[in-house]
CSV table of C-alpha atoms in Angstrom, one decimal:
chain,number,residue,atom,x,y,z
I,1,UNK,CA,43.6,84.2,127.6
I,2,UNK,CA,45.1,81.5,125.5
I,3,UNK,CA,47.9,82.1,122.9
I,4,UNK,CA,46.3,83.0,119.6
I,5,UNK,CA,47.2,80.5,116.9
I,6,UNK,CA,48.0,83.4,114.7
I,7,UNK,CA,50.7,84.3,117.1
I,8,UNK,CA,52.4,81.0,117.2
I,9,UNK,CA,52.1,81.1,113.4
I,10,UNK,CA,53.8,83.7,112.9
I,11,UNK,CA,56.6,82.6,114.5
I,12,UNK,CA,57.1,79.7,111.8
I,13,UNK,CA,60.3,79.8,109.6
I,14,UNK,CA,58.2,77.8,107.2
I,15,UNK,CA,55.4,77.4,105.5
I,16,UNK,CA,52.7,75.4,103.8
I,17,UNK,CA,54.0,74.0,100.1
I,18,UNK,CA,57.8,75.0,101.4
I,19,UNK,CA,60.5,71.7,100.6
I,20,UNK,CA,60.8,70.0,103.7
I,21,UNK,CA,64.0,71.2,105.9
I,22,UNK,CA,64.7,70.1,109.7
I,23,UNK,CA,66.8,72.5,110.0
I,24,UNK,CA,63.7,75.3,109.9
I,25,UNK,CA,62.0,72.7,112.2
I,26,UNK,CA,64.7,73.0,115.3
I,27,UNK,CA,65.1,76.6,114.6
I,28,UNK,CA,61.3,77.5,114.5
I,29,UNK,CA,61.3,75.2,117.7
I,30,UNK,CA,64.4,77.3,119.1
I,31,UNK,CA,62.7,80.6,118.5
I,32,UNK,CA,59.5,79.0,120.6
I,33,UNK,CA,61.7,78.4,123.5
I,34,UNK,CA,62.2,82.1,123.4
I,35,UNK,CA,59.0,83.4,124.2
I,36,UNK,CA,58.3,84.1,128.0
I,37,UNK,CA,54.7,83.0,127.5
I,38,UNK,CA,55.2,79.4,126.0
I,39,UNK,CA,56.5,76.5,127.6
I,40,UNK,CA,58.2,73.1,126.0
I,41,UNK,CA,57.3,74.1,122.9
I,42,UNK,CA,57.6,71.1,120.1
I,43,UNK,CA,58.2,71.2,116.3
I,44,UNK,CA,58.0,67.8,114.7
I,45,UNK,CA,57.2,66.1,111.4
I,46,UNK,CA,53.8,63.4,112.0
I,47,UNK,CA,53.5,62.2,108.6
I,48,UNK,CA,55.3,61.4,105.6
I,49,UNK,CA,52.8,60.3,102.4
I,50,UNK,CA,52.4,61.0,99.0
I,51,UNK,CA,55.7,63.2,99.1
I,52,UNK,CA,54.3,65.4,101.2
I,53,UNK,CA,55.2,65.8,105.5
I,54,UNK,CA,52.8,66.6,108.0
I,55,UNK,CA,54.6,68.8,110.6
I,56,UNK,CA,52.9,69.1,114.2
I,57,UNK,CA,53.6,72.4,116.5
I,58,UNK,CA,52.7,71.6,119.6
I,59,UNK,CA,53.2,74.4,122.5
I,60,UNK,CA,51.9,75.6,126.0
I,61,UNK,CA,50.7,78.5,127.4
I,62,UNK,CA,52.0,79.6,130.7
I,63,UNK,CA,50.2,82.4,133.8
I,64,UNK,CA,51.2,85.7,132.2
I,65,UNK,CA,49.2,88.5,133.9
I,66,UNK,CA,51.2,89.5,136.8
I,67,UNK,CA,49.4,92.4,139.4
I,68,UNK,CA,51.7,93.1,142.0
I,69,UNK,CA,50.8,95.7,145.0
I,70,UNK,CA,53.7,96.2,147.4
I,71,UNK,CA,53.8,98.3,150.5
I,72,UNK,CA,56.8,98.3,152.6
I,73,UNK,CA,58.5,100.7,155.4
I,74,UNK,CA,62.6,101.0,156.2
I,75,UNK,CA,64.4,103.5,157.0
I,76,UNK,CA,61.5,105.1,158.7
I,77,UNK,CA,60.3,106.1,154.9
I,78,UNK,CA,57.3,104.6,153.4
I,79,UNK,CA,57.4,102.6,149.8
I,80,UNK,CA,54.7,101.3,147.7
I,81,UNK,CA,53.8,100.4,144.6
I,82,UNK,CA,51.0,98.9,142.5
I,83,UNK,CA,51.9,97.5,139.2
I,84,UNK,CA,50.0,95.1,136.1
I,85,UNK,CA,51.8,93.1,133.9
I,86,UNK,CA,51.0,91.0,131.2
I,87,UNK,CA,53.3,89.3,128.6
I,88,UNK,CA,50.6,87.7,126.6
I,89,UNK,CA,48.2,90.4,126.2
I,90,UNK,CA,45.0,88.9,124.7
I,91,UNK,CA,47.1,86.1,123.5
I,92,UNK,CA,48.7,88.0,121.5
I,93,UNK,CA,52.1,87.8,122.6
I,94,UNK,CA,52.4,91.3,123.1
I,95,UNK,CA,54.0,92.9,126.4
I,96,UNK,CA,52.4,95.6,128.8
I,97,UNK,CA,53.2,96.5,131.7
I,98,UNK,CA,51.7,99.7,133.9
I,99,UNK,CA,53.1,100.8,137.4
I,100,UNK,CA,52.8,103.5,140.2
I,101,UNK,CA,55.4,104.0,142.7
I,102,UNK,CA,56.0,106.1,145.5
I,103,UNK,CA,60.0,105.7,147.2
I,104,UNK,CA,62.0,108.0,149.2
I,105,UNK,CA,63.5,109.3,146.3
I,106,UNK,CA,60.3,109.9,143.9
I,107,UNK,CA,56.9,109.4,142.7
I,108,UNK,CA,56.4,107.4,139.2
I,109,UNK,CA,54.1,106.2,136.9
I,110,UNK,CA,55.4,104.4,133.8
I,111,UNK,CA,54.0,102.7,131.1
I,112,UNK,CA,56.0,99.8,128.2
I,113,UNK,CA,54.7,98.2,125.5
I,114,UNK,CA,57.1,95.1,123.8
I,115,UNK,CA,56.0,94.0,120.7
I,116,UNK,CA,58.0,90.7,118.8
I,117,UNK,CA,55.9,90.6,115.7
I,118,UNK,CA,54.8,93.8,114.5
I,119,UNK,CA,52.1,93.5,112.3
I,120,UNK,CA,52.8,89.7,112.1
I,121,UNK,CA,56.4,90.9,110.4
I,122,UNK,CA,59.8,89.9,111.8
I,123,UNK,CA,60.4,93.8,113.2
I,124,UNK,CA,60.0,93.7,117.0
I,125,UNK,CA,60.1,97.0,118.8
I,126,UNK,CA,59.8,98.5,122.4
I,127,UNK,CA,58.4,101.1,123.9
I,128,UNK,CA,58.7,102.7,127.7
I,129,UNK,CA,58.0,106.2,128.9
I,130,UNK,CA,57.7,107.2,133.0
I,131,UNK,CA,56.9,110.5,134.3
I,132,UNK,CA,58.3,110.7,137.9
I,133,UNK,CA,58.0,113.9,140.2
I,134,UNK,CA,61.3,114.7,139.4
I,135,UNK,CA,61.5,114.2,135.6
I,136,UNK,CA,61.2,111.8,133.1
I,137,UNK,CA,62.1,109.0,131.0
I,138,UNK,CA,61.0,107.4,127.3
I,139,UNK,CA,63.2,105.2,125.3
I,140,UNK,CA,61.7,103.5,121.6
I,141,UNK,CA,63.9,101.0,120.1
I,142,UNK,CA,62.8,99.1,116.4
I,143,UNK,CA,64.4,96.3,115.3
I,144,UNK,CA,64.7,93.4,113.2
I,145,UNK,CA,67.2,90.7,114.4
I,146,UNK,CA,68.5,87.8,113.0
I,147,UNK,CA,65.8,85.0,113.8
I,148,UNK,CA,67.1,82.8,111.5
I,149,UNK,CA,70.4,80.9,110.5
I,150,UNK,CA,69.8,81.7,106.8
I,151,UNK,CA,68.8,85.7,107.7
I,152,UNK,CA,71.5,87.7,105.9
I,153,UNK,CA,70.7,91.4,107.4
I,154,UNK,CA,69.6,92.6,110.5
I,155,UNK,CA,68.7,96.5,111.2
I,156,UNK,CA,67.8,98.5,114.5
I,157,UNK,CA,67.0,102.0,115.7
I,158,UNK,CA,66.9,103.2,119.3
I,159,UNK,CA,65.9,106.7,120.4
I,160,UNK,CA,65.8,107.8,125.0
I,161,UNK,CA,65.8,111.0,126.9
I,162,UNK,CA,65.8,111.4,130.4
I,163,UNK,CA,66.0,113.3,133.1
I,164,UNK,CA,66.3,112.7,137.2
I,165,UNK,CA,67.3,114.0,140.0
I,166,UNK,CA,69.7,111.9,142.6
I,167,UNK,CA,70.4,112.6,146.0
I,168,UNK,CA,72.8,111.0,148.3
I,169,UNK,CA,72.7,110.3,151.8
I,170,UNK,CA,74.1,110.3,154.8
I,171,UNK,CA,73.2,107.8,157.7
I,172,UNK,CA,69.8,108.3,156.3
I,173,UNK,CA,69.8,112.3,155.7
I,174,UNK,CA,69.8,113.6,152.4
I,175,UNK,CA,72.8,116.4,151.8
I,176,UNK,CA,73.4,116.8,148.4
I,177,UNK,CA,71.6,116.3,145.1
I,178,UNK,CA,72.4,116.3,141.2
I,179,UNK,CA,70.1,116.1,137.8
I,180,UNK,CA,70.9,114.1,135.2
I,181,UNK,CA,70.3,114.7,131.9
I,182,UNK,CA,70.7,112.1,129.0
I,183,UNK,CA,69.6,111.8,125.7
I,184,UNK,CA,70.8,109.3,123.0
I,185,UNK,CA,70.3,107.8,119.1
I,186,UNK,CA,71.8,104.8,117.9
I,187,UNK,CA,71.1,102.7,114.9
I,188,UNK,CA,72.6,100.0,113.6
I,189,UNK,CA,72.9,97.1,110.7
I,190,UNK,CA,74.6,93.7,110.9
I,191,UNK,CA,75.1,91.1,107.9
I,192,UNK,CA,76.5,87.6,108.2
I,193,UNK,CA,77.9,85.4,105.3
């Protein structure tokens, strides 16, 4: 699916009627370069009349959508794993990505969801959660950075819990085994001059 124009849009540092600055130009160009599912992403003025520029965005969609089965043997254990991943989803720019998993160690399905434009605004969050037959996992983090030279704040909140058991071996046996237990909360605020 190609890139919405609505997605690249809202990426822009600037907008129609705005004074004229290069500076937003290379920046908005910068912040293109960014995104995992464009590619030599251009920002340039065309056309210069009547006091008025033309500015040009020019950019170009890359393969996104990533399935990926694995099987695999070592260690006279069997692995495999089916996953789907898209970083583009619907061209929206959006992030999902669903896998299943079966190791030596556990069983897992997980699911994460990345957003950089919530709601079109500047706040970009993520999201993962994974249930595993011996626990679990979920971490949600907000966040708006600073995209912007001229941005004076920037604010994030991060939330996980987990739990998982480890074992450790011995020339292949397994002798001993711990849980591990974590949760955590941090938020945060940054200003620059």
């Amino acid at each position: 699916v190609r890139t919405r124009e609505s997605t690249v849009r809202a990426q822009l540092l600037f907008r129609s009627g705005e004074p004229y600055s290069r500076r937003l130009l290379e920046e908005t160009e910068r912040n293109l370069r960014e995104l995992s599912f464009l590619r030599e992403p251009r920002v340039r003025p065309v056309r210069f009349r009547d006091g008025l520029v033309d500015v040009e965005v020019e950019t170009h969609d890359v393969w996104t959508l990533q399935l990926g089965p694995s099987f695999g043997r070592s260690g006279g254990k069997n692995h495999s794993s089916v996953s789907f991943e898209d970083s583009n989803l619907l061209g929206r720019g959006k992030t999902l990505i669903l896998e299943v998993r079966q190791d030596v160690d556990r069983d897992a399905t997980s699911f994460e969801w990345r957003d950089p434009n919530i709601l079109g605004s500047r706040w970009q969050n993520s999201l993962y959660w994974s249930d595993a037959s011996d626990g679990h996992a979920a971490r949600l983090a907000v966040w708006r950075p600073f995209y912007a030279l001229n941005v004076r704040r920037a604010y994030g909140l991060s939330l996980a819990d987990s739990r998982q058991t480890d074992t450790r071996y011995r020339l292949g046996d397994p002798f001993d085994d711990y849980r591990r237990d974590q949760q955590w909360f941090d938020a945060w605020v940054g200003w620059s001059k």
